[in-house]
mmCIF file of C-alpha atoms in Angstrom:
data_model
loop_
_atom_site.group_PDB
_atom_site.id
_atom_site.type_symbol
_atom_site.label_atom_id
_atom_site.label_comp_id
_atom_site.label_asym_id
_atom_site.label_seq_id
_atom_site.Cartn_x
_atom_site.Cartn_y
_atom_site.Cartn_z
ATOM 1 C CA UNK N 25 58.982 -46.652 264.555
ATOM 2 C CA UNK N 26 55.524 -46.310 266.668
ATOM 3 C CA UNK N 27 53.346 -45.672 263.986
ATOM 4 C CA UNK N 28 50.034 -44.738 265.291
ATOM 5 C CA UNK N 29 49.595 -44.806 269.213
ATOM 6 C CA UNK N 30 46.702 -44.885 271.045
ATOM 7 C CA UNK N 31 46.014 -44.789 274.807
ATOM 8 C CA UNK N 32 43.928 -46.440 277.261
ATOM 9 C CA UNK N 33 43.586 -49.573 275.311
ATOM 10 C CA UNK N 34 40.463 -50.459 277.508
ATOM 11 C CA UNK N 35 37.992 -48.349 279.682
ATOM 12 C CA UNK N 36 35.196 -48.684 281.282
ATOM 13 C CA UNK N 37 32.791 -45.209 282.030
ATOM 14 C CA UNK N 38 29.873 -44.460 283.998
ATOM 15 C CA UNK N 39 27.167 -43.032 282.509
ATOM 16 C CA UNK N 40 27.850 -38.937 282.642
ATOM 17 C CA UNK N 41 31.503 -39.464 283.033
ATOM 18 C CA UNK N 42 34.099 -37.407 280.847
ATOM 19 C CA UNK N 43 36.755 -38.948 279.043
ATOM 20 C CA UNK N 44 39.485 -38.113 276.746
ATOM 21 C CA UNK N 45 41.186 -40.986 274.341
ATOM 22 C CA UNK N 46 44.660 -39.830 273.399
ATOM 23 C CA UNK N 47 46.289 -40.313 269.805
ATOM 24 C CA UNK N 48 49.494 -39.970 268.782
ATOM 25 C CA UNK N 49 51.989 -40.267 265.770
ATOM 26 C CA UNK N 50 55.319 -40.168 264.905
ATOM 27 C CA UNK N 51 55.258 -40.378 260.986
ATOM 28 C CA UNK N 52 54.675 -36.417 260.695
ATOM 29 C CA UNK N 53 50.947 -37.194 258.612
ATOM 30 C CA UNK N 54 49.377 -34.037 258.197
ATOM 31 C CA UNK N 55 46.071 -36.026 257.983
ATOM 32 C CA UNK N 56 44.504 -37.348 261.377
ATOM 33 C CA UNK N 57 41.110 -39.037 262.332
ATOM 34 C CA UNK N 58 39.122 -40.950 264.926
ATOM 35 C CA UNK N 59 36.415 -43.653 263.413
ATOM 36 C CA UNK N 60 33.959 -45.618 266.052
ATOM 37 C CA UNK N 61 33.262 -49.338 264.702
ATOM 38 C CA UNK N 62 30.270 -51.184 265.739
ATOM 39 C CA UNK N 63 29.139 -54.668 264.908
ATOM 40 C CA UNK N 64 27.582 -54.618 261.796
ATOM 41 C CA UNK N 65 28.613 -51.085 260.937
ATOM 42 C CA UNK N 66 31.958 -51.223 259.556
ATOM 43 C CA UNK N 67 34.033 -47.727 260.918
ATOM 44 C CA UNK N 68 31.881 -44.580 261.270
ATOM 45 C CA UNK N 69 34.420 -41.152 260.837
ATOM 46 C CA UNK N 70 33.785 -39.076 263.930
ATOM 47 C CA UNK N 71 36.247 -36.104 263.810
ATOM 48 C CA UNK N 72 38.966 -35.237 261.237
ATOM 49 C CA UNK N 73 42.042 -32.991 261.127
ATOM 50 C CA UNK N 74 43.845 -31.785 258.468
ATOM 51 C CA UNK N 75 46.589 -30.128 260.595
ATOM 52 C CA UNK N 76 47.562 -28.527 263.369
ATOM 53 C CA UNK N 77 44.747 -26.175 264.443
ATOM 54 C CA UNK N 78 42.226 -27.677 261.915
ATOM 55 C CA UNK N 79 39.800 -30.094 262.643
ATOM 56 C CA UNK N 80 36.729 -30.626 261.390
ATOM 57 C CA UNK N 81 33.065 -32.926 261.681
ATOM 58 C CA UNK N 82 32.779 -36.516 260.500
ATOM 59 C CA UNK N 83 29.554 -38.511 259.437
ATOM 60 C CA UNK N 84 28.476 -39.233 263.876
ATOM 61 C CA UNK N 85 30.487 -36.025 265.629
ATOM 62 C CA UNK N 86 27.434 -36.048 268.831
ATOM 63 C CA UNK N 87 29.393 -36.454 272.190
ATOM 64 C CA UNK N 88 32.519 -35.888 271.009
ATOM 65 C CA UNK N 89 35.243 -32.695 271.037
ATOM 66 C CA UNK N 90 38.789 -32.557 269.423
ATOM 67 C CA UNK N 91 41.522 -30.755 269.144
ATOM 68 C CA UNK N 92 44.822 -30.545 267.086
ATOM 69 C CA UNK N 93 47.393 -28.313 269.177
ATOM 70 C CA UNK N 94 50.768 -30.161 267.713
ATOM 71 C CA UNK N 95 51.100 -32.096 264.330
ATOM 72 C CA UNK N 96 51.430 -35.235 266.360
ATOM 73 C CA UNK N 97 48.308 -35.318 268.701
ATOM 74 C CA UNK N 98 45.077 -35.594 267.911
ATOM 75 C CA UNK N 99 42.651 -36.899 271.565
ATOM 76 C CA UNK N 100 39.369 -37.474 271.480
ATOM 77 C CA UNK N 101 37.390 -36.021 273.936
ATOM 78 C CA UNK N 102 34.070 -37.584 275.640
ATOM 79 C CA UNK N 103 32.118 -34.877 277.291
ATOM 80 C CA UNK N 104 28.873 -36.732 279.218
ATOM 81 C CA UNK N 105 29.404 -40.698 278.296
ATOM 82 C CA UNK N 106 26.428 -42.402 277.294
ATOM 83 C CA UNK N 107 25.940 -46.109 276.871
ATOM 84 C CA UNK N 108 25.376 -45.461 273.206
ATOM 85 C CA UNK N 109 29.315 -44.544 272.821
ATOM 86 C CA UNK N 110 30.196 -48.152 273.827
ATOM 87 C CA UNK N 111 32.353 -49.138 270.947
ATOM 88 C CA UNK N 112 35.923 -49.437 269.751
ATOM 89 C CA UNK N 113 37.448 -46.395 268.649
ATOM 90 C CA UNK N 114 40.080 -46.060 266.154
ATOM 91 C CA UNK N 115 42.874 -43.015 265.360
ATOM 92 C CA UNK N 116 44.334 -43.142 261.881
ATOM 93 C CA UNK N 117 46.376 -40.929 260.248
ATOM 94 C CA UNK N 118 48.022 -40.235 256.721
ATOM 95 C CA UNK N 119 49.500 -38.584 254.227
ATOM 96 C CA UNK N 120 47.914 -35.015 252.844
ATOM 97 C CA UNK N 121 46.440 -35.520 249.079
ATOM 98 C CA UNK N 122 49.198 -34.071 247.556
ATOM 99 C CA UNK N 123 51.180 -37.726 248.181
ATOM 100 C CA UNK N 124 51.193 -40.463 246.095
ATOM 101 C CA UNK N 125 50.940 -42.439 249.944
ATOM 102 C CA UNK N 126 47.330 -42.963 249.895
ATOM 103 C CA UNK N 127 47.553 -45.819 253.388
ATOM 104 C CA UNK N 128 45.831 -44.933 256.485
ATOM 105 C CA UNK N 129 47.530 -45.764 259.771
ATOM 106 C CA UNK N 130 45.490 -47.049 262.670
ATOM 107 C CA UNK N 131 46.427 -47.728 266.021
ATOM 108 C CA UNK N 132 45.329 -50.259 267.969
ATOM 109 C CA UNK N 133 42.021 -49.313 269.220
ATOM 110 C CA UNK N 134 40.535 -48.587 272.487
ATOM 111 C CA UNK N 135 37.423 -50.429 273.381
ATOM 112 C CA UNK N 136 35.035 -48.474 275.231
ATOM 113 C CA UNK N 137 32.363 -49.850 277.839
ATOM 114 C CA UNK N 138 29.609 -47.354 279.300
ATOM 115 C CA UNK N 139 27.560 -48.258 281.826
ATOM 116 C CA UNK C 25 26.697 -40.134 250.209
ATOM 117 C CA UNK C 26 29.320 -42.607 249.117
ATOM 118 C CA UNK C 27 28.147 -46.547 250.576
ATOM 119 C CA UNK C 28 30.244 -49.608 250.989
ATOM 120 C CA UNK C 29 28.822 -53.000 250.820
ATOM 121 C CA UNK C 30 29.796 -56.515 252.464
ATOM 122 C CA UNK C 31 27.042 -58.917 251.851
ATOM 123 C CA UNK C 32 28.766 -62.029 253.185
ATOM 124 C CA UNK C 33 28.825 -61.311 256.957
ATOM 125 C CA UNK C 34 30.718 -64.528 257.045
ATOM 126 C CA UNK C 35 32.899 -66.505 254.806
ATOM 127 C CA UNK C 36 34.745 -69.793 255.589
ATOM 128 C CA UNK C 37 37.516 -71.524 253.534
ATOM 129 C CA UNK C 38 39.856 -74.426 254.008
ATOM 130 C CA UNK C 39 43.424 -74.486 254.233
ATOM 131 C CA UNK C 40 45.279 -73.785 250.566
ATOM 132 C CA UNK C 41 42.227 -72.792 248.967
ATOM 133 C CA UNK C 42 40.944 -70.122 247.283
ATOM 134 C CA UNK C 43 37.991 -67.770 248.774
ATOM 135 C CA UNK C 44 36.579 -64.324 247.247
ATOM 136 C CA UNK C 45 35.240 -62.021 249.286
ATOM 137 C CA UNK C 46 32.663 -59.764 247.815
ATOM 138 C CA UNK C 47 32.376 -55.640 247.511
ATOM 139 C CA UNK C 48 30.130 -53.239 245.955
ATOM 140 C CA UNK C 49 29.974 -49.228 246.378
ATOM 141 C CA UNK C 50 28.179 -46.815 245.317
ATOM 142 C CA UNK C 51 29.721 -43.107 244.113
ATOM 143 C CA UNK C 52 29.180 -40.864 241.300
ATOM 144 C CA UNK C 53 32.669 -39.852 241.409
ATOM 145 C CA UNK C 54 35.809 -41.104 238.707
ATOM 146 C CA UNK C 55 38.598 -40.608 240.620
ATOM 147 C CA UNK C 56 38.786 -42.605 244.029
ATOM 148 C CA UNK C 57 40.774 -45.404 245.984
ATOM 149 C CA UNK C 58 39.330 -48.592 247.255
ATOM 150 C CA UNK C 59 41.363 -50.498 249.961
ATOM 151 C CA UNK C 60 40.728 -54.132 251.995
ATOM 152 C CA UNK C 61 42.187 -54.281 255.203
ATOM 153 C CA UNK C 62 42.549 -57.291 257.640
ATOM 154 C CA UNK C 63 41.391 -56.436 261.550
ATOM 155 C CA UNK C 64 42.682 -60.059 263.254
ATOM 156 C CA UNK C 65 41.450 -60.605 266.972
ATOM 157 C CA UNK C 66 44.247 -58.002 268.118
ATOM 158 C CA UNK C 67 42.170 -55.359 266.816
ATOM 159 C CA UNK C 68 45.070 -53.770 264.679
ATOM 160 C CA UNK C 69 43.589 -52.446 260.829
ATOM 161 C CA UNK C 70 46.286 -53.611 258.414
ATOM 162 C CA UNK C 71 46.044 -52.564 255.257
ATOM 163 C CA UNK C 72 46.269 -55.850 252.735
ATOM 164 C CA UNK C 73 45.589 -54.202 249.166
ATOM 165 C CA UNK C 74 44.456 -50.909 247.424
ATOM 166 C CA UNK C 75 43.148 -50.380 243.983
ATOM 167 C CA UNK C 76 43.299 -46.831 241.935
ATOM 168 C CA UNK C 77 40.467 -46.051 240.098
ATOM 169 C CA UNK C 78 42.185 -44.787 237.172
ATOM 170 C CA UNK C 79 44.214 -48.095 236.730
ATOM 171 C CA UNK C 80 42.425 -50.839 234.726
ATOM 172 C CA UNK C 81 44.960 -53.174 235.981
ATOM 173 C CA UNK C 82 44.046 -55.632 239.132
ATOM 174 C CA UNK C 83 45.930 -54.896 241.747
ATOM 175 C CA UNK C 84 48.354 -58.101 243.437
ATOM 176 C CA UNK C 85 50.523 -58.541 246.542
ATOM 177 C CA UNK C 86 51.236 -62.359 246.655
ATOM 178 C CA UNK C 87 48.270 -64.137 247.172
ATOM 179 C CA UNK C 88 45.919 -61.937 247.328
ATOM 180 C CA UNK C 89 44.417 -60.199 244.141
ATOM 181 C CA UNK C 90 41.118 -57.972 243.493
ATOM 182 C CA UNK C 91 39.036 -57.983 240.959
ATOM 183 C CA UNK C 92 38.088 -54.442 239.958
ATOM 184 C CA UNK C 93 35.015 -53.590 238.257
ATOM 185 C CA UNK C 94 34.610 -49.972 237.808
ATOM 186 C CA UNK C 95 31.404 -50.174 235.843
ATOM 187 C CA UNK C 96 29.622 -52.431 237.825
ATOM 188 C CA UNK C 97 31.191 -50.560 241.260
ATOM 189 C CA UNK C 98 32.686 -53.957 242.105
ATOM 190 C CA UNK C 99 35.968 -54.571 244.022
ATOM 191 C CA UNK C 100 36.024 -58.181 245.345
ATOM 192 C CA UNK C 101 38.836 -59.813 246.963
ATOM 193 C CA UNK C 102 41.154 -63.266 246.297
ATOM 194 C CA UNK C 103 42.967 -65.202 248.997
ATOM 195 C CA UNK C 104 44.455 -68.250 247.195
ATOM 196 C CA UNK C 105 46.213 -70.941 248.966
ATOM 197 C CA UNK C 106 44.580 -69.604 252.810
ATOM 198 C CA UNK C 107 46.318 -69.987 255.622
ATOM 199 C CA UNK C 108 45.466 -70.172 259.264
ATOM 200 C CA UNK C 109 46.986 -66.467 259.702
ATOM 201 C CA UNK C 110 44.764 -65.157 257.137
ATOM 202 C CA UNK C 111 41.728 -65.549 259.665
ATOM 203 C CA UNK C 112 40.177 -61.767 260.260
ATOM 204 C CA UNK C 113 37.507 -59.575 259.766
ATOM 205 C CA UNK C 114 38.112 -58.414 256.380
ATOM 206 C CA UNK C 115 36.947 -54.587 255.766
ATOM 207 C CA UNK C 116 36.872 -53.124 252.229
ATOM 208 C CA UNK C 117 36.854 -49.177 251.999
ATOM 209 C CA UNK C 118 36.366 -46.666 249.554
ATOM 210 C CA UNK C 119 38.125 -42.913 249.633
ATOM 211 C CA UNK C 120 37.545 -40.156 246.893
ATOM 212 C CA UNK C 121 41.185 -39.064 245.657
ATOM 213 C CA UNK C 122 40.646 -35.467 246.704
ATOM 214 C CA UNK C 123 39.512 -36.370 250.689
ATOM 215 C CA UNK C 124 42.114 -38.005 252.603
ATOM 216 C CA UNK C 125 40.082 -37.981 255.769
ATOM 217 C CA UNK C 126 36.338 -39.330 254.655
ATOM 218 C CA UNK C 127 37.494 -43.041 254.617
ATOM 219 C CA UNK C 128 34.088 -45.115 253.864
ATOM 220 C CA UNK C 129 34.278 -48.672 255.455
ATOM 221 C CA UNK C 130 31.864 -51.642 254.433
ATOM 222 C CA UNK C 131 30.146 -53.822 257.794
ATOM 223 C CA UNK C 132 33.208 -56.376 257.157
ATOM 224 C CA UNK C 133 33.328 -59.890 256.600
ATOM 225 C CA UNK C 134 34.346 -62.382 259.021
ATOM 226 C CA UNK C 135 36.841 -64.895 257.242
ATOM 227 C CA UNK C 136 37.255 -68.612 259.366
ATOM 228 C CA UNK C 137 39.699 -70.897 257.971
ATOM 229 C CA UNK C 138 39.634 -74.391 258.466
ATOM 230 C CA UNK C 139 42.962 -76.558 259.161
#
């Protein structure tokens, strides 16, 4: 069982470079996000899904696209990096509210450098 | 806007003993989840505990406990008898029952224990 999967697990951008962090999952969650955690800050929800075709605006969306074209994937795009999107970025998914399954899955991160 | 709070940034303990790490939120909502998760140096967001709003009863999974206050918007954490593997960055998090994907995540505590 992969859980959560989440590819590159390390980059490194140039300033003005595009980007695109790729989530998957295999648990058939109807619920999928991407968070950004910086030191200090705790996870910050960027984008959220709540199916295929859905997605919708977290609390710091700026510089980032999504899409959700199958149940399973949910990637992250970065259009023009800036150094102020260096930071690990987490996918999670879950359950929709109508289960009693209220965990959050996370892969594994991918830490982001832009220079 | 619903806030998580750490206020221990750090928090050290010694082998078999007991340490509490501290939460507070803030919500005008009834019905929510609150959650701690461990992030050890591999990056990877497990999920150690959860709490139901609507339960008055502390929620336990061996040695770890919580200590839910709903009045006072408290939700501290108990690690008794530490062990080495229970070194992390602890993160608590708050969700309201009817939004699975607005996850709110408190700056995390860093946890050392001491052999």
């Amino acid at each position: 069982n992969a859980g959560v999967t989440q590819t590159p697990k390390f980059q490194v951008l140039k300033t003005g470079q595009s980007m695109t962090l790729q989530c998957a999952q295999d648990m058939n969650h109807e619920y999928m996000s991407w968070y950004r955690q910086d030191p200090g800050m705790g996870l910050r929800l960027i984008h959220y899904s709540v199916g295929a075709g859905i997605t919708d605006q977290g609390e710091v969306p700026n510089g980032y696209n999504v899409s959700r074209s199958t149940t399973e994937d949910f990637p992250l795009r970065l259009l023009s990096a800036a150094p102020s999107q260096t930071s690990v970025y987490f996918c999670a998914s879950s359950y929709s509210m109508q289960s009693t399954n209220t965990e959050a899955f996370f892969g594994q991160g991918t830490r982001l450098t832009v220079v | 806007a619903q806030t998580v709070t750490q206020s221990q940034p750090e928090m050290s303990v010694q082998e078999a003993e007991t340490v509490t790490l501290s939460c507070t939120y803030d919500t005008s909502e009834s019905d929510y989840y609150l959650f701690w998760y461990k992030q050890p140096p591999s990056r990877q967001m497990i999920l150690v505990i959860r709490q139901e709003a609507y339960k008055q009863q502390n929620a336990t999974e061996n040695r770890f406990s919580v200590n839910f206050q709903k009045a006072a918007k408290s939700f501290s954490l108990k690690i008794s008898d530490s062990q080495l593997g229970d070194a992390a960055m602890y993160f608590c998090a708050y969700r309201f029952l009817y939004n699975n994907n607005d996850m709110r995540f408190g700056a995390g505590t860093r946890l050392t224990v001491k052999p």
